[in-house]
Amino acid sequence: MADIDILVSEVGPRDGLQSIDAIMPLDAKKAWITAEAAAGVREIEVGSFVPAKLLPQLADTAEVVAHARTIPGLTVAVLVPNARGAAAAIAAGAHKITLPLSVSETHSLRNLRRTHVQVLEEAAAIGAMIAALPVAERPHFEGSLSTAFGCTLEGAIPDSQIARLAEGLMAAGCNEVGLSDTTGYADPAAVKRMIALIRGTVGDAALTGIHLHNTRGLGLANALAALDCGLTTLDSSLGGLGGCPFAPGASGNIVTEDLVFMLEAMGLRTGINIDALIAVRSILAETLVGEPLYGFIPDAGLPLGFSPAARHKEVA
Amino acid sequence: MADIDILVSEVGPRDGLQSIDAIMPLDAKKAWITAEAAAGVREIEVGSFVPAKLLPQLADTAEVVAHARTIPGLTVAVLVPNARGAAAAIAAGAHKITLPLSVSETHSLRNLRRTHVQVLEEAAAIGAMIAALPVAERPHFEGSLSTAFGCTLEGAIPDSQIARLAEGLMAAGCNEVGLSDTTGYADPAAVKRMIALIRGTVGDAALTGIHLHNTRGLGLANALAALDCGLTTLDSSLGGLGGCPFAPGASGNIVTEDLVFMLEAMGLRTGINIDALIAVRSILAETLVGEPLYGFIPDAGLPLGFSPAARHKEVA
């Protein structure tokens, strides 16, 4: 990250596509990923290794990973629900593997069909699998604390339970934990409080990223709170595609275009060309006909005289 | 403000209604203002004393003020473009008078048809008019620095020019200045920088409020930045109605419903009942047919177990 300040991690090809009924053709996925990487996006969660019968939209994840790996400088991330998925992800050559653990056990059972103990067992199996690999081949392993800001089924989750699960993930071999506002319940004060809780439990270095939704319109305010705390990786989705199909009423990731605009406007380098990023929306519009695309900056346009590209040149 | 932390100042009846073609009937305006005040809103900008031929939507402002003044505890605010408007506002009994001064002179000429010098002359005339009143009858007089974060016609405005105009407004007799992101160009870093600039020029006590738009989706993030700086008054509009009709492409105030949700979720007391606030939208929906209403929280609903009302009871 020497030449950027904030890593914007695009999750649309995973979180976005898993949330809609339409199945994007493999070629369109490849074009999307290629175009976003060309716009300067450094990390893309390209799919999920889940059974095709559960999420047919992501059945071609291995092929998508194979394509994404050919793009220089791109970190290819995937989601896995369990050790079997992790094995597939490793075989496909993913650079980063994220295992979600819903801190709400009710949501965990609904989402992954596993109790907390069972998910931590899967995490340990994945940790052992990775440890057995040569160092140079080990993917980065993140445990993501889903529903960290409350669950649509259980409501607020006790801090002690969240802290215990964060410790459990690290003990199982995760390189870091992430915070995920699966349900769109977060607010800026809660973001700061939860970051402090997790850091106090697993240490500052073990929490660098957050996955926020815009369900209640607070997505960018929550991102700002996370930036204030020093987090450096922010998940978002092109066109705001996605959300969580298993949490009733939850929908809408942070819009990548708007997030990048906010960051660049604040003088934080993302390495991303906003105009090129906005142009990628056409791939979604053409292949996901009828699917709403969100975002303010694509409609409103950049402020007069706004020139992050020029600023980047000065910096470089 | 002993029992609230943040004053949410509703500007929909002025900024909202001036931005749309439809003319809301006087009875509907009264019902809107009454219902929002009953929901706990403490300050409402109910109209603007501008010539009816320019803004027929607000031609009944004197009658709206007369009605709003009958609501106990409500601060009745109005916008005025000049001393003539201020005289009408004082005659009507407005509690608060805001004179906008576009820091972009091009925008000032377009919006108020006056140069900076001419607007400051109007401000001085208003200041003298208010000083001549018995102390108990003096309205609060705010000079609002419009296009403070950049102008769609001029782009960025030099700090020195903005500071000079803030000083000019205070010298003319304003009780305070306000910051207004007329064009939706602000970002959180710019908000903090501009607040520091104005405070450094006119003192901390002379800047308490900010008027933000959501044109580029950053409205609540910008509000959070203002809160971090200690500002205590935030303008917003029910349903996000409004924007600025004289700034091309600018549209969309911060949505009151979403702002109140963010504040209450953060533990900041607004005195506003969110459910009652959301119910007020029906007045807009019924009388402004076809006009889009914005906001996330009305659609997404409150998080499970979210109970600001209960918290307010504990505090009281």
XYZ file of C-alpha atoms in Angstrom, chain A residues 51-198:
148
model
C -22.370 -25.590 -3.309
C -23.770 -24.619 -6.709
C -27.217 -25.744 -5.671
C -27.250 -23.095 -2.931
C -25.848 -20.227 -4.997
C -25.907 -21.074 -8.703
C -24.945 -17.449 -9.391
C -21.436 -18.248 -8.118
C -21.025 -21.772 -9.474
C -18.208 -20.671 -11.785
C -16.065 -19.168 -9.014
C -13.052 -21.410 -9.762
C -13.007 -20.195 -13.366
C -13.421 -16.593 -12.238
C -10.490 -16.963 -9.837
C -8.367 -18.470 -12.612
C -9.095 -15.440 -14.791
C -8.582 -12.893 -12.018
C -5.220 -14.408 -11.134
C -3.935 -13.419 -14.559
C -4.394 -9.721 -13.748
C -1.107 -8.266 -12.448
C -1.255 -6.654 -9.020
C -4.801 -7.787 -8.223
C -5.503 -9.516 -4.929
C -8.063 -12.211 -5.688
C -10.327 -12.758 -2.694
C -13.074 -15.313 -2.183
C -15.578 -16.213 0.498
C -15.774 -19.752 1.837
C -18.419 -21.179 4.146
C -16.287 -24.073 5.452
C -13.094 -26.108 5.085
C -14.349 -27.833 1.949
C -14.823 -24.436 0.321
C -11.399 -23.346 1.530
C -9.805 -26.398 -0.066
C -11.443 -25.472 -3.350
C -10.316 -21.857 -2.948
C -6.731 -22.934 -2.316
C -6.814 -25.307 -5.274
C -8.090 -22.463 -7.461
C -5.298 -20.197 -6.254
C -7.201 -17.486 -4.345
C -4.904 -14.970 -2.658
C -7.286 -14.243 0.195
C -9.897 -16.411 1.862
C -12.632 -15.036 4.073
C -14.684 -17.227 6.364
C -17.768 -15.508 7.784
C -18.738 -16.222 11.359
C -22.064 -14.732 12.368
C -21.739 -13.490 15.917
C -25.491 -14.086 16.113
C -25.769 -17.843 16.443
C -29.299 -17.739 15.058
C -27.977 -16.027 11.932
C -25.054 -18.467 11.795
C -27.438 -21.390 11.744
C -29.548 -19.695 9.097
C -26.619 -18.570 6.946
C -24.058 -21.355 7.290
C -26.188 -23.999 9.022
C -23.580 -24.249 11.749
C -23.259 -23.351 15.422
C -20.436 -21.115 16.619
C -18.465 -24.150 17.774
C -18.895 -25.778 14.386
C -17.752 -22.662 12.506
C -14.683 -22.337 14.719
C -13.908 -26.006 13.987
C -14.077 -25.221 10.283
C -11.796 -22.219 10.874
C -9.269 -24.424 12.660
C -9.372 -26.945 9.820
C -8.743 -24.144 7.321
C -5.953 -22.743 9.490
C -4.274 -26.166 9.574
C -4.736 -26.583 5.828
C -3.019 -23.267 5.167
C -0.235 -23.904 7.681
C 0.592 -27.117 5.798
C 1.262 -25.142 2.615
C 4.678 -23.719 1.686
C 4.864 -20.156 3.039
C 4.863 -18.582 -0.424
C 1.640 -20.364 -1.338
C -0.386 -19.512 1.750
C -3.440 -17.376 1.129
C -4.299 -14.605 3.552
C -6.983 -15.929 5.889
C -9.581 -13.596 7.355
C -12.369 -14.452 9.757
C -15.240 -12.054 9.253
C -17.456 -11.250 12.228
C -20.867 -11.051 10.555
C -23.880 -9.344 12.123
C -21.368 -7.609 14.396
C -23.654 -4.588 14.783
C -26.800 -6.516 15.505
C -28.944 -9.190 13.951
C -32.375 -8.920 12.383
C -33.258 -12.120 14.212
C -31.575 -11.644 17.607
C -31.054 -7.890 17.863
C -27.904 -6.708 19.653
C -25.213 -9.311 20.379
C -23.318 -9.086 23.691
C -19.805 -7.619 23.451
C -18.381 -10.548 25.417
C -19.705 -13.002 22.831
C -18.241 -10.998 19.930
C -14.866 -10.707 21.660
C -14.789 -14.427 22.437
C -15.508 -15.285 18.798
C -12.806 -12.889 17.549
C -10.318 -14.607 19.840
C -11.557 -17.971 18.613
C -10.954 -17.048 14.988
C -7.423 -15.853 15.678
C -6.690 -18.974 17.726
C -7.932 -21.063 14.794
C -5.258 -19.569 12.573
C -6.820 -16.499 10.984
C -4.363 -13.766 9.976
C -6.942 -11.193 10.928
C -10.579 -10.654 11.731
C -12.927 -8.307 9.932
C -16.075 -6.542 11.046
C -19.201 -6.954 8.962
C -22.414 -4.976 9.268
C -24.415 -7.680 7.546
C -27.739 -6.190 8.569
C -27.085 -2.479 8.048
C -27.527 -1.793 11.764
C -24.241 0.062 12.328
C -23.920 3.707 13.223
C -20.702 5.731 13.500
C -20.567 5.480 17.293
C -21.113 1.724 17.159
C -18.387 1.379 14.528
C -15.880 3.132 16.767
C -16.966 1.166 19.811
C -16.775 -2.182 18.019
C -13.352 -1.438 16.521
C -12.063 -0.594 20.003
C -13.570 -3.805 21.369
C -11.960 -6.013 18.726
